[in-house]
PDB file of N, CA and C in Angstrom:
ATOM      1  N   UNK P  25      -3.310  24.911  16.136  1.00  0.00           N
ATOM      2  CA  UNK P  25      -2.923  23.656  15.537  1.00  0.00           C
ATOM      3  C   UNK P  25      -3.026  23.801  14.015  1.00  0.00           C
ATOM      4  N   UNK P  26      -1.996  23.864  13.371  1.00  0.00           N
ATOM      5  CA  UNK P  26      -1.985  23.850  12.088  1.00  0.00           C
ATOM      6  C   UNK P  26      -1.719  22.940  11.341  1.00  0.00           C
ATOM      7  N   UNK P  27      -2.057  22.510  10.304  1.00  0.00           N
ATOM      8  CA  UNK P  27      -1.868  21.039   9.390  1.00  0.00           C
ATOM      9  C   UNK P  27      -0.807  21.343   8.633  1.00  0.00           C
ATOM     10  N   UNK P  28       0.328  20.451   8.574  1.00  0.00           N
ATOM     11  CA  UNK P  28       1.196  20.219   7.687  1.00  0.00           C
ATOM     12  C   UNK P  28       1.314  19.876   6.261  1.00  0.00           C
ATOM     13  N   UNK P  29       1.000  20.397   5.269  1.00  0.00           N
ATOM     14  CA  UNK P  29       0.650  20.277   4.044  1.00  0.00           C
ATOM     15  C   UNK P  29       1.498  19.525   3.338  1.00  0.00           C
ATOM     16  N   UNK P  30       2.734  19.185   3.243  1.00  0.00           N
ATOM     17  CA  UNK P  30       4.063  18.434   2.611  1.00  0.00           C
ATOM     18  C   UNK P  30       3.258  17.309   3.459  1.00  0.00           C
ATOM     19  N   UNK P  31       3.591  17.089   4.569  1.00  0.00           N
ATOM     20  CA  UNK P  31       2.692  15.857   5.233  1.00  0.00           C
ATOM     21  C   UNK P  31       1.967  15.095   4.730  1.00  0.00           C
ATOM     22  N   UNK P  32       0.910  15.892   4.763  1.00  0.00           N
ATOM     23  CA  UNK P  32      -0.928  15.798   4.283  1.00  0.00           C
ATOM     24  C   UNK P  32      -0.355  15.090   3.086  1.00  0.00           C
ATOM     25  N   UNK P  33       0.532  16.028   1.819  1.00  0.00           N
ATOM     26  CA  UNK P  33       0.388  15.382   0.369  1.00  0.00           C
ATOM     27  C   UNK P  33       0.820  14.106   0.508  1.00  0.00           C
ATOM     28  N   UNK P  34       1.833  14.066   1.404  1.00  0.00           N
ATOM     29  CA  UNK P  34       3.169  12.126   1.424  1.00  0.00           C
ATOM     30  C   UNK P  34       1.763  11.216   1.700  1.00  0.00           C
ATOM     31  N   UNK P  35       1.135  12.117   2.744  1.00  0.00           N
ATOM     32  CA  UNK P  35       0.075  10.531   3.246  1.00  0.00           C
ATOM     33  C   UNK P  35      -0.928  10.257   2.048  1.00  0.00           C
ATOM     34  N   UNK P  36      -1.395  11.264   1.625  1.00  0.00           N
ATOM     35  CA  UNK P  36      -2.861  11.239   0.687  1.00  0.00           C
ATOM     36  C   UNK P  36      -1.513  10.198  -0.765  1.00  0.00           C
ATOM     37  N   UNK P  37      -0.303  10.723  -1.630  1.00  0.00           N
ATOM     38  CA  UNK P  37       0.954   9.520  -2.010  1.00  0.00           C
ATOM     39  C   UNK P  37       0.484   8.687  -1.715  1.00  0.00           C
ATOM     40  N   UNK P  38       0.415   8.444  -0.672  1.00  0.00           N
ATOM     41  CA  UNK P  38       0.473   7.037  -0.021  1.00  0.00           C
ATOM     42  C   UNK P  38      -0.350   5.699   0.313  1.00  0.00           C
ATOM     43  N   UNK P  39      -1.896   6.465   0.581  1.00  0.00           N
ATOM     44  CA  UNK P  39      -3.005   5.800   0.268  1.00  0.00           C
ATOM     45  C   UNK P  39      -2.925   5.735  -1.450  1.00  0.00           C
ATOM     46  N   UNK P  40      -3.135   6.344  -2.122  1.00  0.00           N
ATOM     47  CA  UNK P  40      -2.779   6.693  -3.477  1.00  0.00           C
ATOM     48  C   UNK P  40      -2.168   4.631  -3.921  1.00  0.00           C
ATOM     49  N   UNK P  41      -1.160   4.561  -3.612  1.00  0.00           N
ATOM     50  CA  UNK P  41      -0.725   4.068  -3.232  1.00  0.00           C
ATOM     51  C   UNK P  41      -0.918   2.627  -3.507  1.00  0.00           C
ATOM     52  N   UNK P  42      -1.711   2.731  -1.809  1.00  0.00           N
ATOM     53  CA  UNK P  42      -2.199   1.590  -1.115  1.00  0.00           C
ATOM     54  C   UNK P  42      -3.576   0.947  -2.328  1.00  0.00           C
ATOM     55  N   UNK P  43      -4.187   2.269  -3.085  1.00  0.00           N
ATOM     56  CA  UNK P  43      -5.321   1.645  -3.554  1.00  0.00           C
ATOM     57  C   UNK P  43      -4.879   0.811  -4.637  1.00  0.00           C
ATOM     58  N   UNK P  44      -4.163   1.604  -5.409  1.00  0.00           N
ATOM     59  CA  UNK P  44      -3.202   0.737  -6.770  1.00  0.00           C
ATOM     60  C   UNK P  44      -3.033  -1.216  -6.138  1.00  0.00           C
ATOM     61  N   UNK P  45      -2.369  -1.113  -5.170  1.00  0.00           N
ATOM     62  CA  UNK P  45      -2.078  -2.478  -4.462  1.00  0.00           C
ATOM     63  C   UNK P  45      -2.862  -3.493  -4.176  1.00  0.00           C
ATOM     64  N   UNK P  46      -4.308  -2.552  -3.733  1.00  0.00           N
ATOM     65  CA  UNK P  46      -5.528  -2.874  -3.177  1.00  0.00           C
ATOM     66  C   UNK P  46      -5.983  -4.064  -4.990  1.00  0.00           C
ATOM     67  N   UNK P  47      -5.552  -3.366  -5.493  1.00  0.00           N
ATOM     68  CA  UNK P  47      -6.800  -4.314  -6.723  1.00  0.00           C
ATOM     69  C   UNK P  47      -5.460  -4.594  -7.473  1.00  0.00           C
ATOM     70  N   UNK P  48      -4.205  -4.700  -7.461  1.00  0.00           N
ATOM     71  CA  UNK P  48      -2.980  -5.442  -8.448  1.00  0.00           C
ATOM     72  C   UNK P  48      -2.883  -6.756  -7.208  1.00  0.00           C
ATOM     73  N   UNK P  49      -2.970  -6.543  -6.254  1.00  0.00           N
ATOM     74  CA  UNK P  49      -2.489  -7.989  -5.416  1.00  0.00           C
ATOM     75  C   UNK P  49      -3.578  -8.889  -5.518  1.00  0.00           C
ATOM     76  N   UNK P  50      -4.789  -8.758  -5.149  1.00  0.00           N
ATOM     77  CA  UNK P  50      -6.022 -10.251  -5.865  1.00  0.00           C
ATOM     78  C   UNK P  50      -5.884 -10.167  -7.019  1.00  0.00           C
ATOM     79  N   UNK P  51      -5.864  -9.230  -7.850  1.00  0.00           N
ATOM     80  CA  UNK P  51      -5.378  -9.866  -9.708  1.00  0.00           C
ATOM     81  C   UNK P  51      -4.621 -11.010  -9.924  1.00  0.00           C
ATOM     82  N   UNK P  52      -3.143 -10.474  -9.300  1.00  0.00           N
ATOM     83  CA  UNK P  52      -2.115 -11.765  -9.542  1.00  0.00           C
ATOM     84  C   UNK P  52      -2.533 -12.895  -8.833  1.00  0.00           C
ATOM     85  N   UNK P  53      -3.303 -12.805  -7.234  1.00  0.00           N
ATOM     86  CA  UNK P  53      -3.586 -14.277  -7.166  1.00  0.00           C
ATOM     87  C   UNK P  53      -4.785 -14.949  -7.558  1.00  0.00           C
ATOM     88  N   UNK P  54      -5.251 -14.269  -7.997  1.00  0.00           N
ATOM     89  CA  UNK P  54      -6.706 -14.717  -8.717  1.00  0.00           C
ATOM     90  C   UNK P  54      -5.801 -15.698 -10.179  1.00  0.00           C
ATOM     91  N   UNK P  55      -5.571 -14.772 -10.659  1.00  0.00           N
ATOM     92  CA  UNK P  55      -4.479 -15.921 -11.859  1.00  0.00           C
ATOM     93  C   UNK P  55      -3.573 -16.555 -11.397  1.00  0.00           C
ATOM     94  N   UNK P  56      -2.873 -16.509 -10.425  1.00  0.00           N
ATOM     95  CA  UNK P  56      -2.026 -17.549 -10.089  1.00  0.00           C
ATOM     96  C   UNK P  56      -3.106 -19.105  -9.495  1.00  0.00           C
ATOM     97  N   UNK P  57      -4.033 -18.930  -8.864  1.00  0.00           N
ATOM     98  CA  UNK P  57      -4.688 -20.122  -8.590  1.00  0.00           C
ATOM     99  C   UNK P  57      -5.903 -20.408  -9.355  1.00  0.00           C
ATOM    100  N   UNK P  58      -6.035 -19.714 -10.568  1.00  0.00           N
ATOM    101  CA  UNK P  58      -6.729 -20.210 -11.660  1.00  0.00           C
ATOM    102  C   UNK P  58      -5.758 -21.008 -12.504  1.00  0.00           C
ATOM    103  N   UNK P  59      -4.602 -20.770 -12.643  1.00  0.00           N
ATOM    104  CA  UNK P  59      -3.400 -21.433 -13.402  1.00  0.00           C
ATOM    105  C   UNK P  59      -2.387 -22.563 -12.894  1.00  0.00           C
ATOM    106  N   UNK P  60      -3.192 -23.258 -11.573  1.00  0.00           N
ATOM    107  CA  UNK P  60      -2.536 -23.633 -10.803  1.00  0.00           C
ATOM    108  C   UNK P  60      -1.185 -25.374 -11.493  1.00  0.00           C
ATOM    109  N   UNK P  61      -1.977 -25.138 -12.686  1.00  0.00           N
ATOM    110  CA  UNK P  61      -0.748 -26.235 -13.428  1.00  0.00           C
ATOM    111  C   UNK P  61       0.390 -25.515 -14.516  1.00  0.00           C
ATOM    112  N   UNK P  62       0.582 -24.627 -14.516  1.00  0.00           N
ATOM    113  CA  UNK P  62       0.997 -23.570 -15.141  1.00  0.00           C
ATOM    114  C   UNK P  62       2.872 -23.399 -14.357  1.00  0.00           C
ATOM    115  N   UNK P  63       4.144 -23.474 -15.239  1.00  0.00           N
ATOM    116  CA  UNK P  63       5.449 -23.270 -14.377  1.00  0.00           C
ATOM    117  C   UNK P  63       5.624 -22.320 -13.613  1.00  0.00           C
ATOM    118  N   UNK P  64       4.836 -21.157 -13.646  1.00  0.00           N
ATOM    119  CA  UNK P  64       5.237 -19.758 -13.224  1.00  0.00           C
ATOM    120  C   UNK P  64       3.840 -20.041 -12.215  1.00  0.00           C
ATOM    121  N   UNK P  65       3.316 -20.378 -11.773  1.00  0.00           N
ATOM    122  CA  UNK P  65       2.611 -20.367 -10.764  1.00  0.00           C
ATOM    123  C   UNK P  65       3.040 -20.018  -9.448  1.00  0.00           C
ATOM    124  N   UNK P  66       3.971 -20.494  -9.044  1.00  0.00           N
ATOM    125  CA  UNK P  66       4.828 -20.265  -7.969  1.00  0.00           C
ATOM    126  C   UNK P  66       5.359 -18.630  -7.767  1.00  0.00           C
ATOM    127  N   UNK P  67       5.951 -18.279  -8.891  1.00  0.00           N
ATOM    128  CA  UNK P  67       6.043 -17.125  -8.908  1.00  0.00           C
ATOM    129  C   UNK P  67       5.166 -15.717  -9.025  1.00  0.00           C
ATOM    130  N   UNK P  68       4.193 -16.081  -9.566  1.00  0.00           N
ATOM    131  CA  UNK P  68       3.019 -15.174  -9.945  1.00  0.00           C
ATOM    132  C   UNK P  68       2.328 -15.208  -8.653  1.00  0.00           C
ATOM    133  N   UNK P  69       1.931 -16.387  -7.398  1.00  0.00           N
ATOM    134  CA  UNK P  69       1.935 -16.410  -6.303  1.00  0.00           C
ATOM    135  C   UNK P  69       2.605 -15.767  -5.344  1.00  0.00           C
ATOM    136  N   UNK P  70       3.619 -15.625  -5.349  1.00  0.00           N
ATOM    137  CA  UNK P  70       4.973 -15.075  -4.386  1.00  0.00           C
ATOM    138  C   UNK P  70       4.682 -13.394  -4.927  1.00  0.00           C
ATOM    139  N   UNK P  71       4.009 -13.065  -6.290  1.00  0.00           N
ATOM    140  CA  UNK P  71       4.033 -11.879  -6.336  1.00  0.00           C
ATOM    141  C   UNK P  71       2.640 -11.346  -5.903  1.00  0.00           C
ATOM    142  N   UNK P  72       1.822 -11.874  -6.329  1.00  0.00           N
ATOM    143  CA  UNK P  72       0.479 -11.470  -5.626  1.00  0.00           C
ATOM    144  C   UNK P  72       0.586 -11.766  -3.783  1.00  0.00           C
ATOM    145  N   UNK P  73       1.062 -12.332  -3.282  1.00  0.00           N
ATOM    146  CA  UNK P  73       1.181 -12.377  -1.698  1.00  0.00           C
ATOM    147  C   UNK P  73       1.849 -11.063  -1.603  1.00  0.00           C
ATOM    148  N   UNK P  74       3.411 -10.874  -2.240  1.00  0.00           N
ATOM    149  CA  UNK P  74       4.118  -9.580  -1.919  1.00  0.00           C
ATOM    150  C   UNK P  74       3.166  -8.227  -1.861  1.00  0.00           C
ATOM    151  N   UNK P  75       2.226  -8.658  -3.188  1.00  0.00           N
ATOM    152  CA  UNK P  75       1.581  -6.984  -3.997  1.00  0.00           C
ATOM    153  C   UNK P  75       0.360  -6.567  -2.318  1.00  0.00           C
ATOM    154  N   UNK P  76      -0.381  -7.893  -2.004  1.00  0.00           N
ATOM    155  CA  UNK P  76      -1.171  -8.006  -1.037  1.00  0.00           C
ATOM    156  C   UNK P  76      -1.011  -7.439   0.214  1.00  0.00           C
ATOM    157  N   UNK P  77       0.642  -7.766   1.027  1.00  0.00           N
ATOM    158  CA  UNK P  77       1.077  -6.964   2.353  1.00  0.00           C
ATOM    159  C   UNK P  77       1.647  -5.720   2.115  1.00  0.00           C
ATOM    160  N   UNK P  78       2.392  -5.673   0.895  1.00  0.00           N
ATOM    161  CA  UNK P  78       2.371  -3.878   0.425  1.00  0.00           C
ATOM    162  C   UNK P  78       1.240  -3.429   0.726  1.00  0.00           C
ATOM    163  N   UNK P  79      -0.011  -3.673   0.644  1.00  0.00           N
ATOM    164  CA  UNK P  79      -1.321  -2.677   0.480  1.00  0.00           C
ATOM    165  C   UNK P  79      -1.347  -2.669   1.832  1.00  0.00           C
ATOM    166  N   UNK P  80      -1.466  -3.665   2.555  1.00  0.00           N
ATOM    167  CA  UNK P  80      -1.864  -3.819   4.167  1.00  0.00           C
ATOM    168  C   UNK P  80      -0.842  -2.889   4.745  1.00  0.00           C
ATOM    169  N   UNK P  81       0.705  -3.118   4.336  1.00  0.00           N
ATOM    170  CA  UNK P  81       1.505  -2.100   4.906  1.00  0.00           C
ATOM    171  C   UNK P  81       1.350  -0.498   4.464  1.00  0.00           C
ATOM    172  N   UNK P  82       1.523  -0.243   3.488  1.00  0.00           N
ATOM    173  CA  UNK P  82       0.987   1.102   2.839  1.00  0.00           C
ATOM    174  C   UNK P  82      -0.331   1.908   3.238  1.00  0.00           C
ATOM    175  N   UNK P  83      -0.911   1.181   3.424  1.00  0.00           N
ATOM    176  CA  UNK P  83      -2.146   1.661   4.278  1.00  0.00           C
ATOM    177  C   UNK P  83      -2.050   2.148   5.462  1.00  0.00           C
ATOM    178  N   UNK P  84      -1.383   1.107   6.322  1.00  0.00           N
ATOM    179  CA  UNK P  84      -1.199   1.257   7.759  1.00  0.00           C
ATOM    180  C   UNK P  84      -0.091   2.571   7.614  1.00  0.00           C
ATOM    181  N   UNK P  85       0.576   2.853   7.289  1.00  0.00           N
ATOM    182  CA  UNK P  85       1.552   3.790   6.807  1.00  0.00           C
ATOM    183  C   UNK P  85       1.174   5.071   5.971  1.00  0.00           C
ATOM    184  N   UNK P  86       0.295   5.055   5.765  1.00  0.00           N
ATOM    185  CA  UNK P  86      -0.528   6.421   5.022  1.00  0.00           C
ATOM    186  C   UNK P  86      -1.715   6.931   5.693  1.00  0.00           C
ATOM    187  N   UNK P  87      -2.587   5.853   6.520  1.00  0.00           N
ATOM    188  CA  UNK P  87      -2.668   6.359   7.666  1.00  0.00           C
ATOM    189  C   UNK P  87      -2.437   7.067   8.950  1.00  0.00           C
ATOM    190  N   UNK P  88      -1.080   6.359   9.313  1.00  0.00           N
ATOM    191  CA  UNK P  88      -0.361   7.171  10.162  1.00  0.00           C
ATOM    192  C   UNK P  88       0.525   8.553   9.742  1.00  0.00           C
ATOM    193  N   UNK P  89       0.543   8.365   8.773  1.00  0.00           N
ATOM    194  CA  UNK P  89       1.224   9.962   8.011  1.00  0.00           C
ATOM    195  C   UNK P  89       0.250  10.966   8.107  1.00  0.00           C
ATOM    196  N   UNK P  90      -1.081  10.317   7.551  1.00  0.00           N
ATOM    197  CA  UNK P  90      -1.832  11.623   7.796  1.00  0.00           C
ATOM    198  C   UNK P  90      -2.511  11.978   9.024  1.00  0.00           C
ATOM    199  N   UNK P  91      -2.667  11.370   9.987  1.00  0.00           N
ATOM    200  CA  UNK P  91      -3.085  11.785  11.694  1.00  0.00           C
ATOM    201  C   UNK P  91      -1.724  12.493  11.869  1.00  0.00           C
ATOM    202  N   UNK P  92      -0.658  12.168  11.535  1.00  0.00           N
ATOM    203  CA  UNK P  92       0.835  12.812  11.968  1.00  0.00           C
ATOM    204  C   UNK P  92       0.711  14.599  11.666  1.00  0.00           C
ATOM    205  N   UNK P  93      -0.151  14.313   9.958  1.00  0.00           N
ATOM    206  CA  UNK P  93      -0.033  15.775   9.499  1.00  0.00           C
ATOM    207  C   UNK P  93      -1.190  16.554  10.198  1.00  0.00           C
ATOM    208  N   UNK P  94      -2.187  15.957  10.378  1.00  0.00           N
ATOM    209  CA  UNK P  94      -3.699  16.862  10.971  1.00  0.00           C
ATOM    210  C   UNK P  94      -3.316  16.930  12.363  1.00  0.00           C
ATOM    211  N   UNK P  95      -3.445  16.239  13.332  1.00  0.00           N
ATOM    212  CA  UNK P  95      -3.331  16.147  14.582  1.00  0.00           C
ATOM    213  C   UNK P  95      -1.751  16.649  15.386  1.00  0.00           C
ATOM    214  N   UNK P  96      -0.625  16.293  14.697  1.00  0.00           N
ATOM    215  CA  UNK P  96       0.895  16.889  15.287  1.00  0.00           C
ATOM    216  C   UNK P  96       0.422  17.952  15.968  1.00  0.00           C
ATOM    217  N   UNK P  97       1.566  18.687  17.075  1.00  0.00           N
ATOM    218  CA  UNK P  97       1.309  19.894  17.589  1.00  0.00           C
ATOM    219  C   UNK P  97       2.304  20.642  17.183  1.00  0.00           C
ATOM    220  N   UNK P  98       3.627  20.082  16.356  1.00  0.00           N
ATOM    221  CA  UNK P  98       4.583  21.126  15.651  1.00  0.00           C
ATOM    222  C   UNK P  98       5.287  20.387  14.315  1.00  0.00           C
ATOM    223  N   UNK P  99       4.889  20.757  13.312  1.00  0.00           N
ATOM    224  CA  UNK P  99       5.697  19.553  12.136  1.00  0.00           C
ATOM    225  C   UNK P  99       6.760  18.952  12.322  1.00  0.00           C
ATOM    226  N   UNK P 100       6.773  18.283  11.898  1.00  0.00           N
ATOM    227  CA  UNK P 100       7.988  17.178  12.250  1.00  0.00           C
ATOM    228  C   UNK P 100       8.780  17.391  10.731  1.00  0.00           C
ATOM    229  N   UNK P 101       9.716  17.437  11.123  1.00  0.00           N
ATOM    230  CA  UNK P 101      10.805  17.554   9.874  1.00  0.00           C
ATOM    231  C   UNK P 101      12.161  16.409   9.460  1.00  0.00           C
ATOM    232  N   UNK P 102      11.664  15.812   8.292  1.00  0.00           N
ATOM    233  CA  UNK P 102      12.828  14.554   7.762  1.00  0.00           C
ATOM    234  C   UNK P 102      11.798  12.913   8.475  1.00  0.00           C
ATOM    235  N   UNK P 103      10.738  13.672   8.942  1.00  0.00           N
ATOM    236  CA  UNK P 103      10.219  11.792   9.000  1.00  0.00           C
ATOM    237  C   UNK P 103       9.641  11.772   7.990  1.00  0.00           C
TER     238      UNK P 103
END
């Protein structure tokens, strides 16, 4: 069983990633509902929710990349 290294790097990308997301998505809503009389509230909201399920998705997705690369039994090529 050999580990896929192109793999390995996309997933480790990818958490990479996920952490950036991890602390930009409570930023924006931390200021969006400190500013809650503010015009752009709405929007600065809509972006901190977006920045928030990126991380949840990216995660879940950089996870599964890298069990794909350690655990596979023959690399997978173009996923």
């Amino acid at each position: 069983m050999a580990t896929d290294k192109t793999l390995l790097m996309k997933g480790l990308r990818r958490l990479l990633i996920t952490l950036l997301l991890l602390f930009a998505g409570p930023v924006f809503l931390y200021q969006a509902f400190k500013n809650e009389d503010h015009p752009l509230f709405i929007p600065v909201l809509i972006i901190g929710l977006l920045l928030a399920g990126g991380a949840i998705f990216m995660g879940f997705r950089g996870i599964r990349t890298l069990m794909r690369a350690l655990f596979a039994d023959a690399p997978a090529k173009g996923r």
